[in-house]
Amino acid sequence: MTEPLRPLDPVWLERTVRTALDEDLGPAPGRDVTTQATVPPEALGVAHLVARAPGVVAGLDVVPEVLAQTAERLGVAAPGLERLADDGDRVAPGDVLAVLDGPVQVLLVAERTLLNLVCRASGVATHTRRFADLLVGTDAKVLDTRKTTPGLRELDKHAVRAGGGTNKRMGLFDVAMVKDNHVVAAGSVTAAIEAVRSRFPDVAIQVEADTFDQAVEAVEAGADFLLLDNMTPADLEHVVTEVRERAPHVELEATGNVTLERARAIALTGVDYLSVGALTHSSPILDLALDLVERR
């Protein structure tokens, strides 16, 4: 990692963990009929958060929040937590990422909630790192998209950063993106750009271009950023050359069918970014476990 990751938004974190615990336990305080029947509240133990597969870890801020909220619901003390890894770290099978020490009831009730979130985030980070590694030596970076699971965008985007990727826009509110449907609705690329500039002059404007002619029109109309959709490497090189001559400040992104197999060839065309929706909509989880290693 080249710079420290900012932590997950605490408001989002509290709300998301509360919702996740409600799903498992029922409305607060809820109950775990198995754990509360078989484990006395005074029982203490130690658990390890362990990697079962190689990858990149992310989302560890989730762990203390899940432990604290679970302990509060059960009316017992929150377990202690020793973190042995940081978001963005590469891990190997058997690596202990954190040691949890406290009431066994909390450890068992919290297990699935914290694993669901951390495994997902680590899977996204691992997938992103594969792309980022392929782009080493080029000037291109890998970007995420808005193809996130509703309610988990904060986690998904954080995980992309942990994996060495870059966040694009966070939503519909911070950057304008003119796509084909907007062009149809407005009448042309130029008309769509002019409409955005008139209504929201403070935002950057990105334009999706399927052809060379659309890319040129968008640049001439004042676009700040082009999404070059489903173009061949040869077509990308053509657009890159033309845009660099006309408007060197305009950033260029290749999008559509960007796979691991094609990523480096696309990057070598000279684009600034490769956007990959699969980072957040199709990454498999990273297999992690919470193992109870001691009861006392």
XYZ file of C-alpha atoms in Angstrom:
296
model
C 0.000 0.000 0.000
C 1.358 3.423 -0.892
C -0.721 5.414 1.573
C -2.752 4.644 4.697
C -6.334 3.537 4.134
C -8.969 5.714 5.688
C -11.162 3.711 8.078
C -14.681 2.635 7.290
C -17.278 5.328 7.955
C -18.341 4.812 11.596
C -21.974 5.757 10.974
C -22.233 3.253 8.128
C -20.423 0.637 10.207
C -22.712 0.928 13.214
C -25.857 0.811 11.100
C -24.726 -2.092 8.938
C -23.627 -4.262 11.853
C -26.868 -3.522 13.694
C -28.883 -4.623 10.653
C -26.787 -7.756 10.208
C -27.214 -8.759 13.862
C -30.959 -8.157 13.623
C -31.047 -10.645 10.728
C -29.355 -13.312 12.834
C -30.779 -12.629 16.287
C -34.107 -11.000 15.583
C -34.847 -7.430 16.683
C -32.547 -6.171 19.434
C -31.539 -7.529 21.813
C -32.498 -10.777 20.056
C -31.326 -14.255 20.930
C -29.163 -17.169 19.808
C -31.095 -20.146 21.103
C -28.225 -22.594 20.583
C -25.367 -20.602 22.092
C -27.383 -19.205 24.987
C -28.619 -22.703 25.861
C -25.222 -24.421 25.715
C -22.716 -21.770 26.850
C -23.004 -19.971 30.215
C -22.553 -16.198 30.155
C -19.502 -16.419 32.437
C -17.563 -18.798 30.179
C -14.432 -17.212 28.712
C -12.341 -18.253 25.761
C -9.921 -17.318 23.009
C -10.654 -17.409 19.284
C -8.417 -16.828 16.278
C -9.491 -15.173 13.052
C -7.562 -17.293 10.556
C -6.964 -17.239 6.807
C -7.742 -20.518 5.057
C -6.709 -19.322 1.605
C -4.135 -16.908 0.182
C -5.317 -13.405 -0.567
C -5.553 -9.799 0.578
C -7.415 -8.983 3.756
C -9.873 -6.089 4.118
C -12.712 -4.992 6.372
C -11.032 -5.702 9.718
C -12.647 -2.582 11.217
C -15.828 -4.649 11.212
C -14.528 -7.020 13.903
C -14.475 -4.711 16.963
C -17.846 -3.218 16.011
C -19.492 -6.643 15.766
C -17.963 -7.721 19.084
C -19.063 -4.545 20.856
C -22.647 -4.650 19.576
C -22.982 -8.372 20.276
C -21.697 -7.974 23.834
C -24.117 -5.123 24.456
C -27.064 -7.243 23.308
C -26.014 -10.126 25.530
C -25.309 -7.909 28.535
C -21.707 -9.092 28.965
C -18.266 -7.545 28.520
C -16.867 -7.125 25.027
C -13.948 -9.425 24.197
C -10.464 -8.027 23.869
C -9.062 -7.839 20.348
C -5.465 -8.028 19.152
C -5.110 -7.317 15.444
C -2.206 -9.065 13.787
C -2.909 -7.870 10.242
C -4.003 -4.672 8.537
C -6.313 -4.082 5.606
C -4.310 -4.457 2.419
C -1.970 -7.122 3.815
C -1.348 -10.259 1.788
C -2.133 -13.359 3.847
C -1.405 -17.067 3.520
C -3.337 -20.119 4.726
C -2.905 -20.498 8.469
C -2.096 -16.838 9.138
C -3.792 -15.531 12.283
C -5.282 -12.136 11.510
C -6.668 -11.361 14.977
C -6.930 -12.850 18.462
C -10.259 -12.438 20.277
C -10.355 -13.017 24.052
C -13.498 -12.863 26.182
C -16.993 -14.267 26.724
C -17.534 -17.356 24.588
C -21.162 -16.385 24.023
C -20.023 -13.226 22.257
C -17.428 -15.057 20.170
C -19.948 -17.603 18.915
C -22.809 -15.182 18.296
C -20.552 -12.684 16.518
C -18.813 -15.298 14.372
C -20.986 -15.401 11.271
C -21.728 -11.679 11.128
C -18.082 -10.660 11.214
C -17.085 -13.427 8.791
C -19.808 -12.511 6.295
C -18.493 -8.956 6.085
C -14.750 -9.525 6.368
C -14.730 -12.502 3.980
C -16.630 -10.482 1.400
C -14.371 -7.440 1.718
C -11.251 -9.596 1.573
C -12.536 -11.321 -1.555
C -12.996 -7.968 -3.275
C -9.538 -6.837 -2.164
C -7.972 -10.080 -3.392
C -9.617 -9.812 -6.810
C -8.612 -6.157 -7.102
C -5.013 -6.955 -6.221
C -4.835 -9.436 -9.126
C -5.707 -6.630 -11.531
C -3.418 -4.102 -9.824
C -0.475 -6.508 -10.033
C -1.059 -6.986 -13.758
C -0.923 -3.229 -14.329
C 2.460 -2.733 -12.654
C 4.781 -1.011 -15.130
C 1.945 0.712 -16.986
C 0.376 4.096 -16.254
C -3.102 2.612 -15.816
C -5.037 1.976 -12.621
C -7.974 -0.333 -11.957
C -11.295 1.311 -11.044
C -14.460 0.032 -9.433
C -18.035 0.847 -10.512
C -21.460 1.344 -8.932
C -22.190 -2.380 -9.345
C -22.123 -2.946 -5.596
C -24.459 -4.791 -3.242
C -27.071 -2.328 -1.932
C -26.124 -1.228 1.565
C -22.528 -2.449 1.253
C -21.027 0.159 -1.089
C -18.892 1.648 1.686
C -17.378 -1.779 2.382
C -16.991 -2.719 -1.283
C -15.253 0.538 -2.203
C -13.000 0.331 0.860
C -12.019 -3.190 -0.158
C -11.092 -2.018 -3.658
C -8.755 0.558 -2.138
C -7.265 -2.099 0.134
C -6.551 -4.214 -2.929
C -4.651 -1.451 -4.693
C -7.513 -0.159 -6.829
C -9.091 3.268 -7.151
C -12.633 4.367 -6.447
C -14.557 5.951 -9.273
C -17.639 7.913 -8.277
C -19.379 7.016 -5.040
C -22.874 7.503 -6.422
C -25.072 9.509 -8.753
C -24.505 12.674 -6.739
C -20.784 13.423 -7.013
C -19.938 13.025 -10.712
C -22.062 13.253 -13.869
C -21.857 10.245 -16.162
C -23.505 10.661 -19.559
C -24.396 7.220 -20.917
C -26.236 6.086 -24.020
C -29.705 6.492 -22.512
C -28.889 10.065 -21.469
C -27.742 10.818 -25.015
C -31.019 9.481 -26.401
C -33.003 11.483 -23.857
C -31.078 14.715 -24.466
C -30.796 14.346 -28.251
C -26.987 14.197 -28.564
C -23.761 13.925 -26.607
C -23.239 17.670 -26.889
C -26.749 18.475 -25.709
C -26.374 16.189 -22.705
C -23.050 17.774 -21.670
C -24.474 21.288 -22.053
C -27.491 20.365 -19.929
C -25.324 19.065 -17.106
C -23.022 22.087 -17.236
C -26.033 24.383 -17.016
C -27.737 22.600 -14.113
C -24.725 21.352 -12.126
C -21.676 23.448 -13.077
C -19.648 22.225 -10.101
C -19.397 18.549 -11.093
C -16.991 16.761 -13.415
C -18.600 15.222 -16.501
C -17.824 11.748 -17.752
C -19.129 10.524 -21.094
C -19.486 6.967 -22.307
C -18.297 6.599 -25.907
C -18.813 3.499 -28.030
C -17.122 4.897 -31.154
C -14.279 7.159 -32.168
C -16.716 9.804 -33.406
C -18.569 9.866 -30.064
C -15.282 10.254 -28.232
C -14.260 13.220 -30.388
C -17.678 14.870 -30.008
C -17.529 14.485 -26.246
C -14.084 16.045 -26.034
C -15.080 18.951 -28.251
C -18.166 19.506 -26.096
C -16.059 19.760 -22.942
C -16.132 16.333 -21.298
C -13.603 15.851 -18.495
C -13.426 12.068 -18.689
C -14.233 9.467 -21.350
C -15.440 5.918 -20.836
C -14.366 3.976 -23.892
C -16.832 1.111 -23.963
C -16.060 -2.300 -25.434
C -13.385 -1.055 -27.806
C -10.621 -3.233 -29.205
C -7.029 -2.408 -28.234
C -6.497 -0.969 -31.712
C -9.542 1.290 -31.375
C -8.422 2.354 -27.917
C -4.989 3.317 -29.226
C -6.632 5.395 -31.960
C -8.812 7.278 -29.465
C -5.949 7.741 -27.001
C -3.731 9.282 -29.687
C -6.435 11.659 -30.901
C -7.604 12.762 -27.453
C -4.076 13.309 -26.164
C -3.503 15.714 -29.082
C -6.811 17.564 -28.725
C -7.250 17.653 -24.944
C -4.409 16.129 -22.913
C -6.202 16.892 -19.634
C -9.093 14.519 -20.446
C -8.813 11.204 -18.596
C -9.505 7.983 -20.466
C -11.014 4.773 -19.150
C -11.469 1.442 -20.857
C -14.659 -0.297 -19.794
C -16.627 -3.363 -20.838
C -15.290 -6.930 -20.942
C -12.161 -6.002 -19.006
C -10.871 -9.376 -17.809
C -7.654 -10.486 -16.176
C -6.602 -12.035 -19.479
C -7.074 -8.761 -21.392
C -6.121 -6.250 -18.709
C -2.459 -5.673 -19.490
C -3.000 -5.385 -23.242
C -5.705 -2.811 -22.602
C -3.480 -0.877 -20.192
C -0.681 -0.725 -22.759
C -2.929 1.239 -25.150
C -2.284 4.301 -22.985
C -5.595 4.622 -21.142
C -5.519 6.001 -17.612
C -7.947 3.521 -16.096
C -9.596 0.146 -16.524
C -12.991 -0.163 -14.841
C -14.061 -3.612 -13.687
C -17.593 -4.151 -12.428
C -16.684 -7.712 -11.478
C -14.550 -6.436 -8.600
C -17.674 -5.773 -6.578
C -20.386 -7.861 -8.231
C -18.578 -11.156 -8.839
C -15.602 -11.536 -6.504
C -15.626 -14.811 -4.560
C -15.109 -14.434 -0.837
C -11.729 -15.032 0.751
C -12.065 -18.085 2.988
C -11.518 -17.030 6.616
C -12.530 -18.791 9.821
C -13.066 -17.937 13.472
C -11.695 -20.867 15.485
C -12.288 -21.229 19.222
C -8.882 -22.394 20.468
C -9.301 -22.165 24.236
C -12.138 -22.203 26.785
C -11.616 -21.418 30.434
